[in-house]
Coordinates of C-alpha atoms in Angstrom, one line a residue:
M114 CA 18.9 -14.6 30.7
D115 CA 21.2 -13.2 28.1
R116 CA 20.8 -9.7 26.8
L117 CA 21.6 -10.0 23.1
V118 CA 23.9 -7.8 20.9
N119 CA 22.6 -8.1 17.4
T120 CA 23.8 -7.4 13.9
V121 CA 22.1 -5.0 11.5
R122 CA 22.3 -6.1 7.9
P123 CA 22.8 -3.1 5.6
Y124 CA 21.0 -4.3 2.5
A125 CA 20.4 -1.7 -0.2
W126 CA 16.6 -2.0 0.2
G127 CA 16.6 -1.1 3.9
S128 CA 15.1 2.0 5.5
V129 CA 17.6 4.7 6.5
T130 CA 15.6 5.6 9.6
A131 CA 13.3 2.8 10.8
L132 CA 15.8 0.5 12.6
P133 CA 17.8 3.4 14.1
E134 CA 14.5 4.8 15.5
L135 CA 13.6 1.4 17.0
L136 CA 17.1 1.0 18.5
G137 CA 17.3 4.6 19.8
Q138 CA 20.3 5.3 17.6
E139 CA 21.3 8.1 15.2
P140 CA 20.8 7.2 11.5
T141 CA 24.1 6.6 9.7
G142 CA 22.7 7.8 6.4
E143 CA 23.0 4.3 5.0
P144 CA 20.2 1.7 4.5
Q145 CA 19.6 -0.6 7.5
A146 CA 17.5 -3.5 6.5
E147 CA 17.4 -6.4 9.0
L148 CA 18.1 -6.8 12.6
W149 CA 19.1 -10.5 13.1
M150 CA 18.4 -12.2 16.4
G151 CA 19.5 -15.8 16.8
A152 CA 22.3 -18.2 16.0
H153 CA 22.5 -18.2 12.2
P154 CA 26.2 -18.5 11.4
G155 CA 25.9 -15.6 8.9
A156 CA 25.3 -13.1 11.7
P157 CA 24.8 -14.7 15.1
S158 CA 23.7 -12.7 18.1
R159 CA 26.3 -12.3 20.9
A160 CA 25.9 -12.8 24.6
D161 CA 28.2 -11.9 27.5
R162 CA 28.2 -14.3 30.4
G163 CA 31.1 -12.7 32.1
A164 CA 34.0 -13.6 29.8
G165 CA 33.2 -11.2 27.0
P166 CA 30.7 -11.4 24.2
R167 CA 30.4 -14.8 22.5
P168 CA 28.4 -15.7 19.4
L169 CA 25.2 -17.5 20.4
D170 CA 25.8 -20.3 17.9
E171 CA 29.1 -21.1 19.8
L172 CA 27.3 -21.1 23.2
I173 CA 24.7 -23.5 21.9
A174 CA 27.2 -25.7 20.2
A175 CA 29.1 -26.0 23.5
D176 CA 26.1 -27.4 25.3
P177 CA 23.1 -28.0 23.1
E178 CA 20.9 -29.7 25.7
G179 CA 21.7 -27.1 28.3
E180 CA 20.8 -24.2 26.1
L181 CA 18.0 -25.7 24.0
G182 CA 16.6 -28.4 26.3
A183 CA 16.6 -32.1 25.6
A184 CA 13.2 -32.1 24.0
T185 CA 14.2 -29.4 21.5
V186 CA 17.4 -31.2 20.6
A187 CA 15.6 -34.5 20.2
R188 CA 13.0 -32.8 17.9
F189 CA 15.0 -30.3 15.9
G190 CA 18.7 -31.1 16.4
P191 CA 21.5 -29.4 18.3
S192 CA 21.0 -25.9 16.8
L193 CA 18.4 -23.1 17.3
P194 CA 15.7 -24.0 14.8
F195 CA 14.6 -20.4 14.0
L196 CA 15.9 -17.0 13.1
F197 CA 14.2 -13.9 14.4
K198 CA 14.4 -10.5 12.7
V199 CA 13.1 -7.0 12.5
L200 CA 12.8 -6.1 8.8
A201 CA 12.6 -2.5 7.6
A202 CA 11.8 -2.1 3.9
G203 CA 12.5 1.3 2.6
I204 CA 12.2 0.2 -1.0
P205 CA 10.8 -3.1 -2.4
L206 CA 12.6 -6.4 -1.8
S207 CA 13.1 -8.9 -4.6
I208 CA 10.2 -11.1 -5.7
Q209 CA 11.2 -14.4 -4.3
A210 CA 10.2 -17.9 -3.2
H211 CA 11.8 -20.4 -0.8
P212 CA 12.4 -24.2 -1.2
T213 CA 10.9 -27.1 0.6
L214 CA 13.2 -29.1 2.9
D215 CA 13.8 -31.8 0.3
Q216 CA 14.5 -29.2 -2.4
A217 CA 16.9 -27.4 -0.1
R218 CA 18.8 -30.5 0.7
A219 CA 19.1 -31.6 -2.9
G220 CA 20.0 -28.1 -4.2
Y221 CA 22.6 -27.6 -1.5
A222 CA 24.2 -31.0 -2.2
A223 CA 24.2 -30.4 -5.9
E224 CA 25.9 -27.0 -5.7
N225 CA 28.5 -28.4 -3.2
A226 CA 29.2 -31.2 -5.7
L227 CA 29.8 -28.5 -8.4
G228 CA 32.3 -26.8 -6.1
I229 CA 30.3 -23.5 -6.0
P230 CA 31.6 -21.4 -3.0
L231 CA 28.9 -20.6 -0.4
D232 CA 29.4 -16.9 -0.9
A233 CA 29.3 -17.1 -4.7
P234 CA 26.9 -14.5 -6.1
H235 CA 25.4 -17.2 -8.5
R236 CA 24.8 -19.7 -5.6
S237 CA 21.1 -20.4 -4.9
Y238 CA 21.4 -22.7 -1.9
R239 CA 23.5 -21.5 1.0
D240 CA 22.3 -24.1 3.5
A241 CA 20.3 -27.4 3.5
N242 CA 17.3 -26.0 5.2
H243 CA 13.9 -24.8 4.1
K244 CA 12.7 -21.2 4.9
P245 CA 9.0 -20.9 5.8
E246 CA 8.5 -17.5 7.4
L247 CA 6.0 -15.5 9.3
I248 CA 5.9 -11.7 9.3
C249 CA 3.9 -9.4 11.7
A250 CA 3.5 -5.8 10.8
L251 CA 4.7 -3.1 13.3
N252 CA 3.3 -0.3 11.1
E253 CA 1.3 -0.3 7.9
F254 CA 3.1 -2.8 5.7
D255 CA 2.7 -3.3 1.9
G256 CA 3.6 -6.4 0.0
L257 CA 2.9 -8.9 -2.8
C258 CA 1.9 -12.4 -1.8
G259 CA 0.8 -15.5 -3.8
F260 CA -0.6 -15.7 -7.2
R261 CA -3.8 -13.9 -8.3
A262 CA -6.3 -16.1 -10.2
P263 CA -5.1 -16.1 -13.8
A264 CA -8.3 -14.3 -15.0
D265 CA -7.7 -11.6 -12.4
A266 CA -4.1 -11.1 -13.4
A267 CA -5.1 -11.0 -17.1
A268 CA -7.7 -8.3 -16.3
L269 CA -5.1 -6.3 -14.4
M270 CA -2.7 -6.4 -17.4
A271 CA -5.5 -5.7 -19.9
G272 CA -6.5 -2.6 -17.9
L273 CA -3.1 -1.1 -18.8
G274 CA -3.7 -1.2 -22.5
V275 CA -0.1 -2.2 -23.3
P276 CA 0.2 -4.3 -26.5
A277 CA 3.4 -6.0 -25.3
L278 CA 1.4 -7.6 -22.6
D279 CA -1.1 -9.2 -25.0
P280 CA 0.9 -12.5 -25.4
L281 CA 1.0 -12.9 -21.6
I282 CA -2.7 -12.2 -21.3
G283 CA -3.2 -15.0 -23.9
L284 CA -1.1 -17.4 -21.8
L285 CA -3.2 -16.6 -18.7
G286 CA -6.3 -17.7 -20.5
A287 CA -5.2 -21.4 -20.5
E288 CA -7.8 -23.8 -18.9
D289 CA -5.3 -25.2 -16.4
E290 CA -4.6 -22.4 -13.9
S291 CA -1.4 -23.8 -12.7
R292 CA 0.0 -24.2 -16.2
A293 CA -1.2 -20.7 -17.1
L294 CA 0.7 -19.1 -14.2
R295 CA 3.8 -21.2 -14.8
D296 CA 4.0 -20.5 -18.5
T297 CA 3.3 -16.8 -18.0
L298 CA 6.0 -16.3 -15.3
A299 CA 8.5 -18.3 -17.5
A300 CA 7.7 -16.1 -20.5
I301 CA 8.3 -13.0 -18.5
L302 CA 11.6 -14.2 -17.1
T303 CA 12.9 -15.5 -20.4
M304 CA 11.7 -12.7 -22.7
D305 CA 14.3 -11.4 -25.1
G306 CA 16.3 -8.5 -23.5
D307 CA 15.3 -5.8 -25.9
A308 CA 11.6 -6.9 -26.0
A309 CA 11.6 -7.1 -22.2
A310 CA 13.0 -3.6 -21.9
A311 CA 10.4 -2.2 -24.1
A312 CA 7.6 -4.1 -22.4
V313 CA 8.7 -3.0 -19.0
R314 CA 9.1 0.7 -20.1
D315 CA 5.5 0.7 -21.6
T316 CA 4.1 -1.1 -18.6
A317 CA 5.7 1.3 -16.1
E318 CA 4.4 4.3 -18.0
A319 CA 0.9 2.8 -18.0
V320 CA 1.0 1.9 -14.3
D321 CA 2.1 5.4 -13.3
K322 CA -0.6 7.0 -15.5
A323 CA -3.3 4.7 -14.1
A324 CA -2.2 5.3 -10.5
A325 CA -2.1 9.1 -11.0
G326 CA -5.8 8.9 -12.1
D327 CA -6.8 6.6 -9.3
P328 CA -4.5 6.9 -6.3
D329 CA -6.4 4.2 -4.3
G330 CA -6.8 1.9 -7.3
P331 CA -5.2 -1.5 -8.0
Y332 CA -2.1 0.0 -9.7
A333 CA -1.1 2.5 -7.0
L334 CA 1.0 0.0 -5.0
Y335 CA 3.1 -0.9 -8.1
T336 CA 4.4 2.7 -8.4
R337 CA 6.9 1.8 -5.7
I338 CA 8.3 -0.6 -8.2
T339 CA 8.3 1.7 -11.2
R340 CA 10.1 4.3 -9.1
E341 CA 12.8 2.1 -7.5
F342 CA 13.3 -0.5 -10.2
P343 CA 13.1 1.1 -13.6
G344 CA 13.5 -1.4 -16.4
D345 CA 13.2 -4.5 -14.1
R346 CA 10.9 -7.2 -15.5
G347 CA 9.9 -7.9 -11.9
L348 CA 7.3 -5.2 -12.5
I349 CA 5.4 -7.4 -14.9
A350 CA 5.9 -10.5 -12.8
G351 CA 4.5 -8.6 -9.9
L352 CA 1.2 -8.1 -11.7
L353 CA 0.7 -11.8 -11.3
L354 CA 0.7 -11.5 -7.5
N355 CA -1.8 -10.4 -5.0
A356 CA -1.3 -6.9 -3.4
V357 CA -1.7 -6.9 0.4
R358 CA -1.6 -4.2 3.0
L359 CA -1.1 -5.4 6.7
R360 CA -2.3 -3.2 9.6
P361 CA -0.1 -3.1 12.7
G362 CA -0.4 -6.5 14.5
Q363 CA -1.6 -8.4 11.5
A364 CA 0.6 -11.2 10.2
L365 CA 1.2 -13.4 7.1
Y366 CA 2.5 -17.0 7.0
L367 CA 4.5 -17.9 3.9
G368 CA 5.2 -21.5 3.2
A369 CA 7.5 -23.1 0.7
G370 CA 7.0 -22.1 -2.9
V371 CA 4.8 -19.0 -2.3
P372 CA 6.1 -16.1 -4.4
H373 CA 6.2 -12.8 -2.5
A374 CA 7.8 -9.4 -2.2
Y375 CA 7.9 -7.0 0.7
L376 CA 7.4 -3.5 -0.6
H377 CA 7.4 -1.0 2.3
G378 CA 7.1 -1.0 6.1
V379 CA 8.5 -2.5 9.3
C380 CA 7.7 -6.0 10.6
V381 CA 9.1 -8.7 12.8
E382 CA 9.9 -11.8 10.9
L383 CA 10.3 -15.3 12.3
Q384 CA 11.6 -18.0 10.0
A385 CA 13.3 -21.4 9.9
N386 CA 17.1 -21.0 10.3
S387 CA 17.9 -20.6 6.6
D388 CA 19.0 -18.1 4.0
N389 CA 17.9 -19.9 0.9
V390 CA 16.2 -17.5 -1.6
L391 CA 15.2 -18.0 -5.3
R392 CA 14.5 -14.6 -6.9
A393 CA 12.3 -13.6 -9.8
G394 CA 13.0 -9.9 -10.1
L395 CA 13.3 -6.5 -8.4
T396 CA 16.9 -7.2 -7.7
P397 CA 20.4 -6.8 -9.2
K398 CA 21.2 -10.3 -7.7
Y399 CA 21.3 -13.6 -9.5
V400 CA 18.0 -14.9 -10.9
D401 CA 18.1 -18.6 -11.3
V402 CA 15.1 -19.1 -13.6
P403 CA 15.2 -22.9 -13.9
E404 CA 15.5 -23.4 -10.2
L405 CA 12.9 -20.8 -9.4
L406 CA 10.4 -22.5 -11.7
K407 CA 11.1 -25.8 -9.9
V408 CA 10.5 -24.3 -6.4
V409 CA 7.5 -22.1 -7.0
E410 CA 4.0 -23.5 -6.3
F411 CA 1.8 -22.3 -9.2
M412 CA -1.5 -22.2 -7.3
P413 CA -3.7 -19.1 -7.1
G414 CA -4.9 -18.0 -3.7
A415 CA -5.6 -14.8 -1.8
P416 CA -3.4 -14.0 1.2
D417 CA -5.1 -14.5 4.6
P418 CA -3.8 -12.1 7.2
L419 CA -3.5 -13.6 10.7
V420 CA -4.6 -11.9 13.9
P421 CA -3.3 -13.2 17.3
T422 CA -5.5 -15.3 19.5
A423 CA -5.4 -15.8 23.3
V424 CA -3.3 -18.7 24.5
D425 CA -5.1 -21.0 26.9
G426 CA -3.4 -21.2 30.2
T427 CA -1.1 -18.3 29.6
P428 CA -2.9 -15.0 30.5
G429 CA -1.8 -12.1 28.4
E430 CA -0.1 -14.1 25.7
E431 CA -1.5 -13.9 22.1
L432 CA -0.4 -16.5 19.5
Y433 CA 0.0 -16.2 15.7
P434 CA -0.8 -19.8 14.7
V435 CA 1.3 -21.5 12.0
P436 CA 1.3 -25.0 10.6
I437 CA 4.8 -25.9 11.6
D438 CA 6.7 -26.4 14.9
E439 CA 10.1 -25.0 14.2
F440 CA 9.0 -21.6 15.2
R441 CA 6.2 -20.1 17.2
L442 CA 5.5 -16.4 17.4
S443 CA 3.4 -14.7 20.1
R444 CA 3.2 -11.4 21.8
F445 CA 2.5 -9.9 25.2
V446 CA 0.8 -6.5 25.3
L447 CA 1.6 -5.6 28.9
D448 CA -0.8 -3.6 31.0
G449 CA 0.8 -3.6 34.4
H450 CA 0.0 -7.2 35.3
E451 CA 2.9 -9.6 35.7
R452 CA 2.9 -12.5 33.2
E453 CA 4.6 -15.9 33.3
V454 CA 6.7 -17.0 30.3
D455 CA 7.1 -20.8 30.1
G456 CA 10.8 -21.9 30.3
R457 CA 10.7 -25.4 28.7
A458 CA 12.0 -24.3 25.3
P459 CA 14.6 -21.9 24.1
Q460 CA 13.3 -18.4 23.2
I461 CA 14.1 -14.9 22.2
L462 CA 12.0 -12.0 23.6
L463 CA 12.0 -8.7 21.7
C464 CA 10.5 -5.4 23.1
T465 CA 9.0 -3.3 20.4
A466 CA 7.3 -0.7 22.6
G467 CA 7.7 0.7 26.1
T468 CA 10.0 -1.0 28.6
A469 CA 9.6 -4.5 30.0
R470 CA 11.2 -6.2 33.1
L471 CA 12.0 -9.8 33.2
T472 CA 12.5 -11.6 36.5
A473 CA 14.2 -15.0 36.6
A474 CA 13.4 -17.8 39.1
D475 CA 16.4 -16.8 41.2
G476 CA 15.2 -13.1 41.4
T477 CA 17.6 -11.8 38.8
T478 CA 16.1 -9.0 36.8
L479 CA 16.7 -7.6 33.3
D480 CA 15.0 -4.5 31.8
L481 CA 14.3 -4.5 28.0
A482 CA 13.9 -1.1 26.3
R483 CA 12.4 -0.7 22.9
G484 CA 14.5 -2.6 20.3
E485 CA 16.3 -4.7 22.9
S486 CA 16.1 -8.5 23.0
V487 CA 17.0 -11.4 25.3
F488 CA 17.8 -15.1 24.9
L489 CA 16.2 -17.4 27.5
P490 CA 17.8 -20.9 27.5
A491 CA 15.5 -23.8 28.2
T492 CA 16.0 -24.1 31.9
G493 CA 12.6 -25.6 32.6
T494 CA 11.7 -22.7 35.0
G495 CA 9.4 -19.8 34.1
T496 CA 10.4 -16.2 33.8
R497 CA 8.1 -13.4 35.0
L498 CA 7.4 -10.5 32.6
A499 CA 6.0 -7.1 33.6
G500 CA 5.6 -3.7 32.1
T501 CA 3.1 -0.9 31.4
A502 CA 2.2 0.1 27.8
A503 CA 4.9 -2.3 26.6
T504 CA 4.8 -4.9 23.8
V505 CA 7.0 -7.9 23.8
F506 CA 7.2 -10.5 21.0
R507 CA 8.2 -14.1 21.9
A508 CA 9.9 -16.4 19.4
T509 CA 10.3 -20.0 20.4
V510 CA 9.4 -23.5 19.2
T511 CA 6.4 -25.8 19.6
L512 CA 7.1 -29.0 21.5

């Protein structure tokens, strides 16, 4: 068992207080956005096995089968297949989508061939992996996810009474829904600068007025955008997307090509080990419109929040089912009964409430307080988990 020392990423959209509260630390006054747990080379966790802290990616590279298990290496390769995070959104994140595995490999190779440095601000592919992800709300969590039906998006825009949106409403009326959504998003992102500025200004004023008159209505959630991103055409793009509010314990799976934006709240996030993001707005960062339009899946569909289900054969474990094997998220809500955690695959355990105690097969114990995490190598032996009024999330793979 390796207690992890993790890096907090201080992105501008982060909450000033949420992660310090989780970690039992004093706020610095600066935004703290993501707590990374895993072996991504951008910010690997560190573990001390008696010779001082070492990055987890280095420990795994030195003995892949010993750390990950032969089955995991054979299935996914000699590196940890997932990245585990706590995400704390104080203001909206960018509207974004992620590539398929084939798109990521091709895009990464193409940008390498062009000699674009990995840390260049105009680089779209920073690795050759895809980035499906699963989020699970720790508190009430607001976001945008997937396309509305074009008719619904057109009605939402029409309800604002903004003449500048009329051409977009016309595009949304096309018979082919996929083409309607693609053409509308492309028109928003390529609109002339002055025209876009005027359209965004008028739309923001209309959104704020509508939300003031109906605080629980369909425009209220978008006031977070008008307040934090004045003048950003991502506001109009966001009207194409479904609004969703997750209750604590609910989750969303986001596959390749699904446009989304996280607006406010704290969640755990489990994803493939990648940092590839194509953005559409709500950001000062690079927006690669042609590449984004290649990656996005222009299919309408309402988000379907997941709730955890009991795991057969593992009392106390609740699973959030996803259609891929590179990551698997479950949780234990501990009630005083000792639970057994399977040890055949590598895993990270994160305590988000209370205090949990882990006991290894040799009797070694480790206590996890709220905000603390541990890496369990694939030893093949189980680890016992106990606690009262404690919640522990388990990130691993499916073999």
